[in-house]
Amino acid sequence: QLIEVGEPEICGRLIEKYLFGEGKEHNFEKAKDLILRVKPSQESLLDYAKRYYDIYHDNTKMLSNICYLLKLSFNQNHQKLNEYAVELTKNKAKNNMKIAFSLFSEAYRLGNPYAASSYLYCLLNGKGCRKNIKSGASIYFDCKRKNIDIGRAFVSSARQGIVSKLPNSLTWKMSC
């Protein structure tokens, strides 16, 4: 009954069990259902996301779960999403670019101009995703239409990023 009414302490323990438990105790879908029902604080969500990342970032099957928790914990704040994604690009841990790409994509969708250039860079260079020139061309023209500077990727308030160059290939020209 306490779980049904969303009692925070009881549900918090169950969320922890489902997120970080071993074997059959680990059940991300049940944890997600409880998180959506209880709506823990942003600090708690970010703590869950960071701990989940620490444990599972090497496991490719868990990447979508990590991305989901991070996106949920930043509560559609595109600036914080971009900042966190940029931090991930600094660390060369396995799968960091895949997670960063997902966060750049979300931050771009929410309107972050810095994330737009990073998202475009990833698409054009195959960083964290498969190289996709056609999607890159679409993002490029969307950025041009919105007057977004795409000269630097992985830019945040604390980092200038790297210089980003557009391809010069026939595929790029045809896509444009």
Coordinates of C-alpha atoms in Angstrom, one line a residue:
Q1 CA 0.0 0.0 0.0
L2 CA 2.9 2.4 0.7
I3 CA 4.2 1.7 -2.7
E4 CA 0.8 2.4 -4.2
V5 CA 0.6 5.9 -2.6
G6 CA 4.2 6.6 -3.5
E7 CA 5.8 6.7 -0.1
P8 CA 9.2 8.1 -0.9
E9 CA 11.4 6.1 1.5
I10 CA 9.9 2.7 0.6
C11 CA 9.8 3.5 -3.1
G12 CA 13.4 4.9 -2.9
R13 CA 14.6 1.6 -1.5
L14 CA 12.8 -0.3 -4.3
I15 CA 14.1 1.9 -7.0
E16 CA 17.6 1.3 -5.7
K17 CA 17.0 -2.4 -5.6
Y18 CA 15.7 -2.4 -9.2
L19 CA 18.5 -0.2 -10.5
F20 CA 21.4 -1.6 -8.7
G21 CA 20.4 -5.1 -7.7
E22 CA 22.0 -8.3 -9.0
G23 CA 20.4 -10.9 -11.2
K24 CA 16.6 -11.0 -11.0
E25 CA 16.5 -8.0 -8.6
H26 CA 17.8 -5.8 -11.4
N27 CA 14.8 -4.6 -13.4
F28 CA 15.1 -1.2 -15.1
E29 CA 11.5 -1.2 -16.3
K30 CA 10.2 -1.6 -12.7
A31 CA 12.5 1.1 -11.5
K32 CA 11.4 3.4 -14.3
D33 CA 7.7 2.8 -13.4
L34 CA 8.4 3.7 -9.8
I35 CA 10.4 6.8 -10.7
L36 CA 7.6 8.0 -12.9
R37 CA 5.1 7.3 -10.1
V38 CA 7.0 8.8 -7.2
K39 CA 8.8 11.6 -9.1
P40 CA 12.0 11.8 -6.9
S41 CA 13.9 15.1 -6.6
Q42 CA 16.2 16.1 -9.4
E43 CA 19.2 15.6 -7.1
S44 CA 18.0 12.0 -6.4
L45 CA 17.5 11.3 -10.1
L46 CA 20.9 12.7 -11.0
D47 CA 22.5 10.5 -8.2
Y48 CA 20.7 7.4 -9.6
A49 CA 21.9 8.4 -13.2
K50 CA 25.5 8.9 -12.2
R51 CA 25.7 5.7 -10.1
Y52 CA 24.0 3.8 -12.9
Y53 CA 26.6 5.2 -15.3
D54 CA 29.5 4.3 -13.1
I55 CA 28.3 0.7 -13.0
Y56 CA 27.0 0.1 -16.5
H57 CA 28.8 2.5 -18.9
D58 CA 30.8 -0.4 -20.3
N59 CA 27.7 -2.4 -21.1
T60 CA 26.3 -1.4 -24.5
K61 CA 22.9 -2.9 -23.6
M62 CA 22.5 -0.5 -20.8
L63 CA 23.3 2.7 -22.7
S64 CA 19.7 3.6 -23.4
N65 CA 18.9 3.3 -19.7
I66 CA 21.7 5.6 -18.8
C67 CA 20.6 8.1 -21.4
Y68 CA 17.0 7.9 -20.1
L69 CA 18.0 8.5 -16.5
L70 CA 20.3 11.4 -17.5
K71 CA 17.6 13.1 -19.6
L72 CA 15.0 12.6 -16.9
S73 CA 17.4 14.0 -14.2
F74 CA 18.1 17.2 -16.1
N75 CA 14.3 17.8 -16.6
Q76 CA 14.6 19.2 -20.1
N77 CA 17.2 21.8 -19.2
H78 CA 19.1 21.9 -22.5
Q79 CA 22.0 23.9 -21.0
K80 CA 22.7 21.3 -18.3
L81 CA 22.3 18.4 -20.8
N82 CA 24.9 20.1 -23.1
E83 CA 27.3 20.8 -20.2
Y84 CA 27.1 17.2 -19.1
A85 CA 27.6 15.8 -22.6
V86 CA 30.6 18.0 -23.1
E87 CA 32.1 16.7 -19.9
L88 CA 31.6 13.1 -21.2
T89 CA 33.5 13.9 -24.3
K90 CA 36.6 14.8 -22.2
N91 CA 36.7 11.3 -20.8
K92 CA 37.7 8.6 -23.2
A93 CA 35.8 5.8 -21.3
K94 CA 34.0 3.3 -23.4
N95 CA 30.6 4.4 -24.7
N96 CA 31.0 8.0 -23.5
M97 CA 30.6 9.4 -27.0
K98 CA 27.4 7.3 -27.6
I99 CA 25.9 8.7 -24.4
A100 CA 27.1 12.3 -25.2
F101 CA 25.6 12.0 -28.7
S102 CA 22.2 11.1 -27.2
L103 CA 22.4 14.0 -24.9
F104 CA 23.5 16.4 -27.6
S105 CA 20.6 15.2 -29.7
E106 CA 18.1 15.9 -26.9
A107 CA 19.7 19.3 -26.1
Y108 CA 19.5 20.2 -29.8
R109 CA 15.9 19.2 -29.9
L110 CA 15.2 21.4 -26.9
G111 CA 16.9 24.4 -28.6
N112 CA 20.5 24.5 -27.4
P113 CA 22.7 26.2 -30.1
Y114 CA 25.9 24.7 -28.7
A115 CA 24.5 21.2 -28.8
A116 CA 23.4 21.8 -32.4
S117 CA 27.0 22.2 -33.6
S118 CA 28.1 19.2 -31.5
Y119 CA 25.3 17.1 -32.8
L120 CA 26.2 18.0 -36.3
Y121 CA 29.8 17.2 -35.7
C122 CA 29.0 13.8 -34.4
L123 CA 26.8 13.0 -37.4
L124 CA 29.3 14.1 -39.9
N125 CA 32.3 12.4 -38.2
G126 CA 30.7 9.2 -36.8
K127 CA 31.4 10.1 -33.2
G128 CA 29.0 8.2 -30.9
C129 CA 26.9 7.2 -33.9
R130 CA 27.1 6.0 -37.4
K131 CA 28.3 8.6 -39.9
N132 CA 25.1 10.1 -41.5
I133 CA 25.8 12.7 -44.1
K134 CA 22.1 13.1 -45.1
S135 CA 21.0 13.8 -41.6
G136 CA 24.0 16.0 -41.1
A137 CA 22.9 18.1 -44.2
S138 CA 19.4 18.4 -42.7
I139 CA 20.8 19.6 -39.4
Y140 CA 23.2 21.9 -41.2
F141 CA 20.5 23.7 -43.0
D142 CA 18.3 23.9 -39.9
C143 CA 21.3 25.6 -38.1
K144 CA 21.8 28.0 -41.0
R145 CA 18.0 28.9 -41.0
K146 CA 18.2 29.6 -37.2
N147 CA 21.6 31.5 -37.5
I148 CA 23.4 29.0 -35.3
D149 CA 27.2 29.1 -35.4
I150 CA 28.5 25.6 -36.3
G151 CA 32.2 26.5 -36.3
R152 CA 32.9 24.8 -33.0
A153 CA 31.8 21.5 -31.5
F154 CA 31.7 20.5 -27.8
V155 CA 31.3 24.0 -26.6
S156 CA 30.2 24.8 -23.0
S157 CA 30.4 27.6 -20.6
A158 CA 33.8 26.3 -19.4
R159 CA 35.2 25.0 -22.7
Q160 CA 35.7 26.6 -26.1
G161 CA 35.4 23.2 -27.9
I162 CA 37.1 22.1 -31.1
V163 CA 37.0 23.5 -34.6
S164 CA 34.4 21.8 -36.7
K165 CA 34.8 21.7 -40.5
L166 CA 32.2 20.7 -43.0
P167 CA 33.0 17.8 -45.3
N168 CA 34.0 18.4 -48.9
S169 CA 32.9 15.1 -50.3
L170 CA 30.6 14.5 -53.3
T171 CA 28.1 12.8 -50.9
W172 CA 27.9 16.0 -48.8
K173 CA 27.5 18.2 -51.8
M174 CA 24.7 16.0 -53.2
S175 CA 23.0 15.8 -49.8
C176 CA 23.1 19.6 -49.6

